[in-house]
Amino acid sequence: MALITASAPGKLMLFGEHAVVYNRPCIVTAVGLRIFSTVEEIETNNIEVETNGLHIISIDEILDPTHMQAKDVSFVLAAVASLFRKYGGIRTGIRIITKGPEQSYGLGSSSAVTVATIKALGDLFGLKLSLTDIFDLSYQAVLAVQGKASGFDVAAAVYGGTIYYLTGGKRVEPLNVETLPVIIGYSGQKVSTIGYINVVQSLIQRLPWAVNPIFDLIGEIVESAKRYMLVGDWQAVGELANINQGLLESIGVNTDQLSKIIFAARGAGAWGAKLSGAGGGDCMFAICDNHTSDQVMNAMEQAGSKIISFKLNAEGVQLENN
Ligand code: PMV
């Protein structure tokens, strides 16, 4: 039987995290941390997923929203459920094998595996899914697992490149930037994205008069960063990263360790540095020119960061030859 493999990239949030959950824009770039999903039909009524061991789940369990799925495979199974719900005629057993780098540094492996699985399944069943279809099905799957999410990581995995994005995919605008003078540093694992989304939700419920203007300002920073990125004024983009970082600090998602690396990068001559994503750990990035990049990297390492070197502006979801 046919074996279909698709791959999708991870992501690095550049500007606008958290605010993008509340109807403000963000800018994200796809990173070359690719996750591969290989699918084939099997003659049982089960979905078999091979990711860190073999997980076998019946089709009925997959479609039962109250059934708790193992954490390692929750996004893959949600992807299958999302497709089965939309296309009621498809109810066959499937084997899915996923592969990716050993460590994913919080750079979007969950959204990437979801998107790669939807793309591969779409091809397996001859569904002719457009990129918008793949986005919609994948976003439904991510929402089913996570409850609350803007979908920016799904958009990066689907479309690739660097994109200006509005909550729920209301706008997806590719930004024509060739190179991004960005160094990524990993600060250590964070607890959970949804945990930090909840921290911010509680803050906005209690202090809307304080948090809403901060989110408005973050939205303005995104607009301005987009303009400066398009003309290649990376010094100005760096300054905006610093302001965005200050605003993220003010809503309580920064950590000592992230700050240490961010200040080290700035001290070594970076134009700017900020955390990337939900906060509480994972990655930060620095923006600097070629002349200072070695000293910035050294300073970040001295401050306890691991330098992560994936390609930026990476290609979106694609089929792979088996
Ligand atoms: O923690 P990450 O890298 O998955 O980023 C989450 C970004 C948020 O804006 C906090 C959530 C979202 O879905 O946009």
mmCIF file of C-alpha atoms and ligand atoms in Angstrom:
data_model
loop_
_atom_site.group_PDB
_atom_site.id
_atom_site.type_symbol
_atom_site.label_atom_id
_atom_site.label_comp_id
_atom_site.label_asym_id
_atom_site.label_seq_id
_atom_site.Cartn_x
_atom_site.Cartn_y
_atom_site.Cartn_z
ATOM 1 C CA MET A 1 0.000 0.000 0.000
ATOM 2 C CA ALA A 2 1.056 3.585 -0.602
ATOM 3 C CA LEU A 3 3.373 5.272 1.889
ATOM 4 C CA ILE A 4 3.172 9.052 1.957
ATOM 5 C CA THR A 5 5.609 11.304 3.831
ATOM 6 C CA ALA A 6 5.258 15.035 4.432
ATOM 7 C CA SER A 7 7.421 17.392 6.450
ATOM 8 C CA ALA A 8 6.761 20.757 8.075
ATOM 9 C CA PRO A 9 9.046 23.324 9.745
ATOM 10 C CA GLY A 10 9.121 24.633 13.295
ATOM 11 C CA LYS A 11 8.851 28.324 14.146
ATOM 12 C CA LEU A 12 10.490 31.215 15.930
ATOM 13 C CA MET A 13 8.125 33.907 17.180
ATOM 14 C CA LEU A 14 9.761 37.278 16.499
ATOM 15 C CA PHE A 15 7.219 39.851 17.717
ATOM 16 C CA GLY A 16 3.749 39.885 19.241
ATOM 17 C CA GLU A 17 3.468 36.750 21.423
ATOM 18 C CA HIS A 18 0.575 36.700 23.905
ATOM 19 C CA ALA A 19 -0.990 39.808 22.337
ATOM 20 C CA VAL A 20 -1.714 37.653 19.246
ATOM 21 C CA VAL A 21 -3.991 35.455 21.375
ATOM 22 C CA TYR A 22 -6.101 38.624 21.875
ATOM 23 C CA ASN A 23 -6.612 39.759 18.310
ATOM 24 C CA ARG A 24 -3.364 41.583 17.700
ATOM 25 C CA PRO A 25 -0.859 40.728 14.938
ATOM 26 C CA CYS A 26 2.490 38.985 15.304
ATOM 27 C CA ILE A 27 5.538 38.197 13.147
ATOM 28 C CA VAL A 28 6.896 34.657 12.994
ATOM 29 C CA THR A 29 9.593 32.951 10.930
ATOM 30 C CA ALA A 30 9.664 29.250 10.032
ATOM 31 C CA VAL A 31 12.779 27.371 11.214
ATOM 32 C CA GLY A 32 14.430 24.395 9.543
ATOM 33 C CA LEU A 33 13.663 22.082 12.429
ATOM 34 C CA ARG A 34 11.541 19.782 10.289
ATOM 35 C CA ILE A 35 9.201 17.118 11.532
ATOM 36 C CA PHE A 36 8.375 14.219 9.197
ATOM 37 C CA SER A 37 5.157 12.253 9.194
ATOM 38 C CA THR A 38 4.784 9.051 7.158
ATOM 39 C CA VAL A 39 1.307 7.559 6.758
ATOM 40 C CA GLU A 40 -0.196 4.412 5.256
ATOM 41 C CA GLU A 41 -3.553 2.650 5.337
ATOM 42 C CA ILE A 42 -3.765 -0.537 7.395
ATOM 43 C CA GLU A 43 -6.438 -3.207 7.544
ATOM 44 C CA THR A 44 -7.555 -2.806 11.148
ATOM 45 C CA ASN A 45 -9.857 -0.333 12.868
ATOM 46 C CA ASN A 46 -6.955 1.256 14.676
ATOM 47 C CA ILE A 47 -4.711 4.242 14.398
ATOM 48 C CA GLU A 48 -1.139 3.166 15.130
ATOM 49 C CA VAL A 49 1.321 5.935 15.892
ATOM 50 C CA GLU A 50 5.027 5.374 16.214
ATOM 51 C CA THR A 51 6.537 8.287 18.135
ATOM 52 C CA ASN A 52 8.759 7.405 21.081
ATOM 53 C CA GLY A 53 7.287 3.906 21.063
ATOM 54 C CA LEU A 54 4.139 2.485 19.507
ATOM 55 C CA HIS A 55 0.684 3.804 20.477
ATOM 56 C CA ILE A 56 -2.435 1.982 19.239
ATOM 57 C CA ILE A 57 -5.838 3.666 19.527
ATOM 58 C CA SER A 58 -9.170 2.606 18.051
ATOM 59 C CA ILE A 59 -10.969 4.919 15.615
ATOM 60 C CA ASP A 60 -13.880 5.244 18.100
ATOM 61 C CA GLU A 61 -11.545 6.437 20.843
ATOM 62 C CA ILE A 62 -9.984 8.986 18.512
ATOM 63 C CA LEU A 63 -13.363 10.547 17.796
ATOM 64 C CA ASP A 64 -14.355 10.642 21.469
ATOM 65 C CA PRO A 65 -13.454 14.138 22.724
ATOM 66 C CA THR A 66 -13.541 12.950 26.354
ATOM 67 C CA HIS A 67 -10.884 10.280 25.712
ATOM 68 C CA MET A 68 -7.504 11.443 27.051
ATOM 69 C CA GLN A 69 -4.692 10.767 24.573
ATOM 70 C CA ALA A 70 -1.084 10.062 25.549
ATOM 71 C CA LYS A 71 0.853 13.347 25.556
ATOM 72 C CA ASP A 72 3.467 12.173 23.045
ATOM 73 C CA VAL A 73 0.862 11.513 20.366
ATOM 74 C CA SER A 74 -1.946 13.910 21.263
ATOM 75 C CA PHE A 75 -1.281 16.276 18.337
ATOM 76 C CA VAL A 76 -0.995 13.460 15.771
ATOM 77 C CA LEU A 77 -4.243 11.877 16.977
ATOM 78 C CA ALA A 78 -5.972 15.269 17.036
ATOM 79 C CA ALA A 79 -4.851 15.738 13.421
ATOM 80 C CA VAL A 80 -6.444 12.428 12.431
ATOM 81 C CA ALA A 81 -9.637 13.283 14.351
ATOM 82 C CA SER A 82 -9.810 16.713 12.715
ATOM 83 C CA LEU A 83 -9.623 15.100 9.255
ATOM 84 C CA PHE A 84 -12.107 12.324 10.115
ATOM 85 C CA ARG A 85 -14.608 14.893 11.423
ATOM 86 C CA LYS A 86 -14.405 16.989 8.268
ATOM 87 C CA TYR A 87 -14.458 14.028 5.876
ATOM 88 C CA GLY A 88 -17.035 11.664 7.380
ATOM 89 C CA GLY A 89 -16.496 9.082 4.630
ATOM 90 C CA ILE A 90 -12.955 8.272 5.762
ATOM 91 C CA ARG A 91 -12.843 5.733 8.588
ATOM 92 C CA THR A 92 -9.900 3.472 7.862
ATOM 93 C CA GLY A 93 -7.068 2.204 9.978
ATOM 94 C CA ILE A 94 -3.848 4.179 9.548
ATOM 95 C CA ARG A 95 -0.239 3.725 10.595
ATOM 96 C CA ILE A 96 1.653 6.970 11.229
ATOM 97 C CA ILE A 97 5.383 7.216 11.884
ATOM 98 C CA THR A 98 6.769 10.590 12.964
ATOM 99 C CA LYS A 99 10.403 11.648 13.076
ATOM 100 C CA GLY A 100 12.208 14.801 14.086
ATOM 101 C CA PRO A 101 15.287 16.049 15.887
ATOM 102 C CA GLU A 102 15.901 14.614 19.345
ATOM 103 C CA GLN A 103 15.368 17.976 21.001
ATOM 104 C CA SER A 104 13.009 20.609 19.674
ATOM 105 C CA TYR A 105 13.785 23.548 22.039
ATOM 106 C CA GLY A 106 10.177 24.747 22.105
ATOM 107 C CA LEU A 107 10.478 25.690 18.437
ATOM 108 C CA GLY A 108 7.096 24.385 17.334
ATOM 109 C CA SER A 109 7.425 20.624 16.934
ATOM 110 C CA SER A 110 3.774 20.046 17.961
ATOM 111 C CA SER A 111 2.341 22.324 15.281
ATOM 112 C CA ALA A 112 4.830 20.957 12.732
ATOM 113 C CA VAL A 113 3.856 17.328 13.371
ATOM 114 C CA THR A 114 0.166 18.259 13.168
ATOM 115 C CA VAL A 115 0.588 20.029 9.828
ATOM 116 C CA ALA A 116 2.856 17.324 8.334
ATOM 117 C CA THR A 117 0.339 14.633 9.342
ATOM 118 C CA ILE A 118 -2.620 16.488 7.811
ATOM 119 C CA LYS A 119 -0.691 17.072 4.592
ATOM 120 C CA ALA A 120 0.360 13.403 4.336
ATOM 121 C CA LEU A 121 -3.161 12.137 5.116
ATOM 122 C CA GLY A 122 -4.701 14.560 2.619
ATOM 123 C CA ASP A 123 -2.462 13.098 -0.060
ATOM 124 C CA LEU A 124 -3.082 9.498 1.046
ATOM 125 C CA PHE A 125 -6.845 9.954 0.678
ATOM 126 C CA GLY A 126 -6.610 12.090 -2.486
ATOM 127 C CA LEU A 127 -8.307 15.077 -0.844
ATOM 128 C CA LYS A 128 -6.477 17.835 -2.780
ATOM 129 C CA LEU A 129 -6.214 20.045 0.299
ATOM 130 C CA SER A 130 -5.253 23.680 -0.291
ATOM 131 C CA LEU A 131 -2.847 25.385 2.125
ATOM 132 C CA THR A 132 -5.854 27.114 3.699
ATOM 133 C CA ASP A 133 -7.557 23.722 4.191
ATOM 134 C CA ILE A 134 -4.394 22.345 5.812
ATOM 135 C CA PHE A 135 -4.217 25.411 8.073
ATOM 136 C CA ASP A 136 -7.886 25.119 9.109
ATOM 137 C CA LEU A 137 -7.748 21.369 9.840
ATOM 138 C CA SER A 138 -4.449 21.701 11.730
ATOM 139 C CA TYR A 139 -5.604 24.718 13.733
ATOM 140 C CA GLN A 140 -8.744 22.792 14.803
ATOM 141 C CA ALA A 141 -6.478 19.945 15.933
ATOM 142 C CA VAL A 142 -4.193 22.263 17.945
ATOM 143 C CA LEU A 143 -7.206 23.945 19.578
ATOM 144 C CA ALA A 144 -8.614 20.512 20.492
ATOM 145 C CA VAL A 145 -5.407 19.682 22.375
ATOM 146 C CA GLN A 146 -4.508 23.084 23.781
ATOM 147 C CA GLY A 147 -7.825 24.878 24.258
ATOM 148 C CA LYS A 148 -6.481 28.356 23.498
ATOM 149 C CA ALA A 149 -3.972 29.222 20.774
ATOM 150 C CA SER A 150 -3.540 31.900 18.120
ATOM 151 C CA GLY A 151 -2.442 29.429 15.413
ATOM 152 C CA PHE A 152 0.710 31.408 14.519
ATOM 153 C CA ASP A 153 2.849 28.266 14.758
ATOM 154 C CA VAL A 154 0.445 26.351 12.506
ATOM 155 C CA ALA A 155 0.680 29.151 9.922
ATOM 156 C CA ALA A 156 4.498 29.061 10.023
ATOM 157 C CA ALA A 157 4.433 25.272 9.518
ATOM 158 C CA VAL A 158 1.986 25.518 6.608
ATOM 159 C CA TYR A 159 3.224 28.569 4.709
ATOM 160 C CA GLY A 160 6.897 28.759 5.766
ATOM 161 C CA GLY A 161 9.005 31.901 5.264
ATOM 162 C CA THR A 162 8.508 34.902 7.505
ATOM 163 C CA ILE A 163 4.925 35.988 7.985
ATOM 164 C CA TYR A 164 2.817 38.744 9.462
ATOM 165 C CA TYR A 165 -0.081 36.917 11.100
ATOM 166 C CA LEU A 166 -3.382 37.823 12.694
ATOM 167 C CA THR A 167 -5.143 35.637 15.267
ATOM 168 C CA GLY A 168 -6.892 32.539 13.914
ATOM 169 C CA GLY A 169 -5.408 33.034 10.433
ATOM 170 C CA LYS A 170 -7.565 36.112 9.737
ATOM 171 C CA ARG A 171 -4.510 37.463 7.901
ATOM 172 C CA VAL A 172 -1.405 35.671 6.713
ATOM 173 C CA GLU A 173 0.967 37.972 4.866
ATOM 174 C CA PRO A 174 4.357 36.681 3.651
ATOM 175 C CA LEU A 175 7.154 39.178 4.349
ATOM 176 C CA ASN A 176 9.832 39.350 1.724
ATOM 177 C CA VAL A 177 12.947 39.330 3.926
ATOM 178 C CA GLU A 178 15.917 37.427 2.571
ATOM 179 C CA THR A 179 18.142 37.053 5.584
ATOM 180 C CA LEU A 180 17.369 37.533 9.231
ATOM 181 C CA PRO A 181 20.417 38.590 11.292
ATOM 182 C CA VAL A 182 19.113 36.624 14.249
ATOM 183 C CA ILE A 183 20.930 34.391 16.760
ATOM 184 C CA ILE A 184 18.760 31.959 18.709
ATOM 185 C CA GLY A 185 19.628 30.989 22.279
ATOM 186 C CA TYR A 186 17.977 28.242 24.308
ATOM 187 C CA SER A 187 17.552 28.996 27.998
ATOM 188 C CA GLY A 188 16.247 25.653 29.247
ATOM 189 C CA GLN A 189 12.855 23.978 29.286
ATOM 190 C CA LYS A 190 9.694 25.854 30.222
ATOM 191 C CA VAL A 191 6.766 24.336 32.110
ATOM 192 C CA SER A 192 4.024 24.704 29.493
ATOM 193 C CA THR A 193 2.724 27.111 26.886
ATOM 194 C CA ILE A 194 -0.856 26.785 28.079
ATOM 195 C CA GLY A 195 0.267 27.523 31.664
ATOM 196 C CA TYR A 196 1.636 30.891 30.527
ATOM 197 C CA ILE A 197 -1.398 31.611 28.356
ATOM 198 C CA ASN A 198 -3.461 31.084 31.521
ATOM 199 C CA VAL A 199 -1.234 33.360 33.605
ATOM 200 C CA VAL A 200 -1.807 36.139 31.073
ATOM 201 C CA GLN A 201 -5.531 35.386 30.813
ATOM 202 C CA SER A 202 -5.911 35.754 34.560
ATOM 203 C CA LEU A 203 -3.992 39.057 34.476
ATOM 204 C CA ILE A 204 -6.098 40.487 31.653
ATOM 205 C CA GLN A 205 -9.294 39.476 33.466
ATOM 206 C CA ARG A 206 -8.227 41.189 36.685
ATOM 207 C CA LEU A 207 -6.416 44.205 35.203
ATOM 208 C CA PRO A 208 -7.824 44.799 31.711
ATOM 209 C CA TRP A 209 -7.118 48.560 31.933
ATOM 210 C CA ALA A 210 -3.396 47.766 32.325
ATOM 211 C CA VAL A 211 -2.972 44.794 29.994
ATOM 212 C CA ASN A 212 -5.101 45.935 27.033
ATOM 213 C CA PRO A 213 -3.024 49.090 26.375
ATOM 214 C CA ILE A 214 0.141 46.947 26.633
ATOM 215 C CA PHE A 215 -1.270 44.616 23.977
ATOM 216 C CA ASP A 216 -2.230 47.610 21.815
ATOM 217 C CA LEU A 217 1.343 48.849 22.064
ATOM 218 C CA ILE A 218 2.706 45.399 21.199
ATOM 219 C CA GLY A 219 0.425 45.491 18.142
ATOM 220 C CA GLU A 220 2.002 48.844 17.147
ATOM 221 C CA ILE A 221 5.477 47.388 17.658
ATOM 222 C CA VAL A 222 4.588 44.545 15.291
ATOM 223 C CA GLU A 223 3.415 47.008 12.618
ATOM 224 C CA SER A 224 6.584 49.057 12.981
ATOM 225 C CA ALA A 225 8.875 45.979 13.055
ATOM 226 C CA LYS A 226 7.242 44.778 9.839
ATOM 227 C CA ARG A 227 8.042 48.082 8.100
ATOM 228 C CA TYR A 228 11.668 48.114 9.320
ATOM 229 C CA MET A 229 12.185 44.460 8.405
ATOM 230 C CA LEU A 230 10.968 45.074 4.872
ATOM 231 C CA VAL A 231 13.542 47.859 4.371
ATOM 232 C CA GLY A 232 16.298 45.922 6.183
ATOM 233 C CA ASP A 233 16.768 48.368 9.063
ATOM 234 C CA TRP A 234 17.764 45.729 11.596
ATOM 235 C CA GLN A 235 19.061 48.215 14.124
ATOM 236 C CA ALA A 236 15.553 49.642 14.423
ATOM 237 C CA VAL A 237 14.117 46.112 14.533
ATOM 238 C CA GLY A 238 16.507 45.392 17.434
ATOM 239 C CA GLU A 239 15.324 48.463 19.338
ATOM 240 C CA LEU A 240 11.742 47.330 18.901
ATOM 241 C CA ALA A 241 12.708 43.850 20.175
ATOM 242 C CA ASN A 242 14.001 45.505 23.352
ATOM 243 C CA ILE A 243 10.759 47.431 23.857
ATOM 244 C CA ASN A 244 8.680 44.297 23.181
ATOM 245 C CA GLN A 245 10.799 42.435 25.752
ATOM 246 C CA GLY A 246 10.105 45.133 28.366
ATOM 247 C CA LEU A 247 6.369 44.765 27.769
ATOM 248 C CA LEU A 248 6.552 40.950 28.057
ATOM 249 C CA GLU A 249 8.430 41.397 31.334
ATOM 250 C CA SER A 250 5.607 43.634 32.550
ATOM 251 C CA ILE A 251 2.998 40.878 32.043
ATOM 252 C CA GLY A 252 5.012 38.361 34.020
ATOM 253 C CA VAL A 253 6.274 35.860 31.439
ATOM 254 C CA ASN A 254 10.006 36.598 31.642
ATOM 255 C CA THR A 255 12.504 34.626 33.759
ATOM 256 C CA ASP A 256 15.846 35.396 35.430
ATOM 257 C CA GLN A 257 17.625 33.056 33.035
ATOM 258 C CA LEU A 258 16.100 34.604 29.908
ATOM 259 C CA SER A 259 16.999 38.081 31.214
ATOM 260 C CA LYS A 260 20.565 37.018 31.902
ATOM 261 C CA ILE A 261 21.047 35.860 28.304
ATOM 262 C CA ILE A 262 19.198 38.863 26.855
ATOM 263 C CA PHE A 263 21.320 41.353 28.825
ATOM 264 C CA ALA A 264 24.505 39.455 27.930
ATOM 265 C CA ALA A 265 23.623 39.681 24.211
ATOM 266 C CA ARG A 266 22.857 43.379 24.434
ATOM 267 C CA GLY A 267 26.039 43.996 26.465
ATOM 268 C CA ALA A 268 28.092 42.300 23.740
ATOM 269 C CA GLY A 269 26.763 44.681 21.099
ATOM 270 C CA ALA A 270 23.480 43.175 19.854
ATOM 271 C CA TRP A 271 21.024 45.742 18.515
ATOM 272 C CA GLY A 272 18.311 44.057 20.510
ATOM 273 C CA ALA A 273 17.215 40.844 22.199
ATOM 274 C CA LYS A 274 13.963 39.378 23.477
ATOM 275 C CA LEU A 275 12.337 36.146 24.521
ATOM 276 C CA SER A 276 10.427 34.172 21.897
ATOM 277 C CA GLY A 277 7.102 32.424 22.517
ATOM 278 C CA ALA A 278 5.141 31.990 25.697
ATOM 279 C CA GLY A 279 8.081 32.819 27.991
ATOM 280 C CA GLY A 280 9.077 31.027 31.170
ATOM 281 C CA GLY A 281 12.052 29.436 29.384
ATOM 282 C CA ASP A 282 12.710 27.989 25.919
ATOM 283 C CA CYS A 283 14.263 30.330 23.357
ATOM 284 C CA MET A 284 15.271 33.965 23.093
ATOM 285 C CA PHE A 285 16.922 35.654 20.153
ATOM 286 C CA ALA A 286 19.362 38.461 19.554
ATOM 287 C CA ILE A 287 19.541 40.725 16.508
ATOM 288 C CA CYS A 288 23.039 41.857 15.566
ATOM 289 C CA ASP A 289 25.252 42.574 12.574
ATOM 290 C CA ASN A 290 27.945 40.235 11.223
ATOM 291 C CA HIS A 291 30.772 42.038 12.987
ATOM 292 C CA THR A 292 29.391 41.490 16.443
ATOM 293 C CA SER A 293 27.796 38.072 15.998
ATOM 294 C CA ASP A 294 30.772 36.070 17.389
ATOM 295 C CA GLN A 295 31.034 38.156 20.519
ATOM 296 C CA VAL A 296 27.257 38.104 20.981
ATOM 297 C CA MET A 297 27.210 34.297 20.695
ATOM 298 C CA ASN A 298 30.083 33.992 23.177
ATOM 299 C CA ALA A 299 28.341 36.258 25.658
ATOM 300 C CA MET A 300 25.107 34.285 25.327
ATOM 301 C CA GLU A 301 26.967 31.026 25.936
ATOM 302 C CA GLN A 302 28.769 32.500 28.938
ATOM 303 C CA ALA A 303 25.336 33.413 30.317
ATOM 304 C CA GLY A 304 24.317 29.736 30.148
ATOM 305 C CA SER A 305 22.570 29.626 26.780
ATOM 306 C CA LYS A 306 22.875 26.972 24.109
ATOM 307 C CA ILE A 307 23.162 28.496 20.617
ATOM 308 C CA ILE A 308 20.640 26.944 18.239
ATOM 309 C CA SER A 309 21.468 27.140 14.565
ATOM 310 C CA PHE A 310 18.533 26.164 12.386
ATOM 311 C CA LYS A 311 17.848 27.789 9.045
ATOM 312 C CA LEU A 312 15.370 30.681 9.295
ATOM 313 C CA ASN A 313 12.765 31.609 6.678
ATOM 314 C CA ALA A 314 12.442 27.851 6.042
ATOM 315 C CA GLU A 315 10.089 26.257 3.490
ATOM 316 C CA GLY A 316 6.542 25.432 4.568
ATOM 317 C CA VAL A 317 4.867 22.023 4.510
ATOM 318 C CA GLN A 318 5.917 19.757 1.642
ATOM 319 C CA LEU A 319 5.688 16.195 0.422
ATOM 320 C CA GLU A 320 8.836 14.087 0.616
ATOM 321 C CA ASN A 321 9.864 11.248 -1.659
ATOM 322 C CA ASN A 322 9.528 7.887 -0.006
HETATM 323 O O1 PMV B 1 5.436 28.831 23.663
HETATM 324 P P1 PMV B 1 5.288 28.937 22.212
HETATM 325 O O2 PMV B 1 6.610 29.099 21.529
HETATM 326 O O3 PMV B 1 4.450 27.858 21.630
HETATM 327 O O4 PMV B 1 4.558 30.312 21.900
HETATM 328 C C1 PMV B 1 3.274 30.633 22.383
HETATM 329 C C2 PMV B 1 2.875 31.994 21.896
HETATM 330 C C3 PMV B 1 1.581 32.543 22.494
HETATM 331 O O5 PMV B 1 1.314 33.790 21.866
HETATM 332 C C4 PMV B 1 1.746 32.777 23.985
HETATM 333 C C5 PMV B 1 0.409 31.592 22.273
HETATM 334 C C6 PMV B 1 -0.157 31.567 20.872
HETATM 335 O O6 PMV B 1 -0.833 30.586 20.549
HETATM 336 O O7 PMV B 1 0.013 32.526 20.119
#
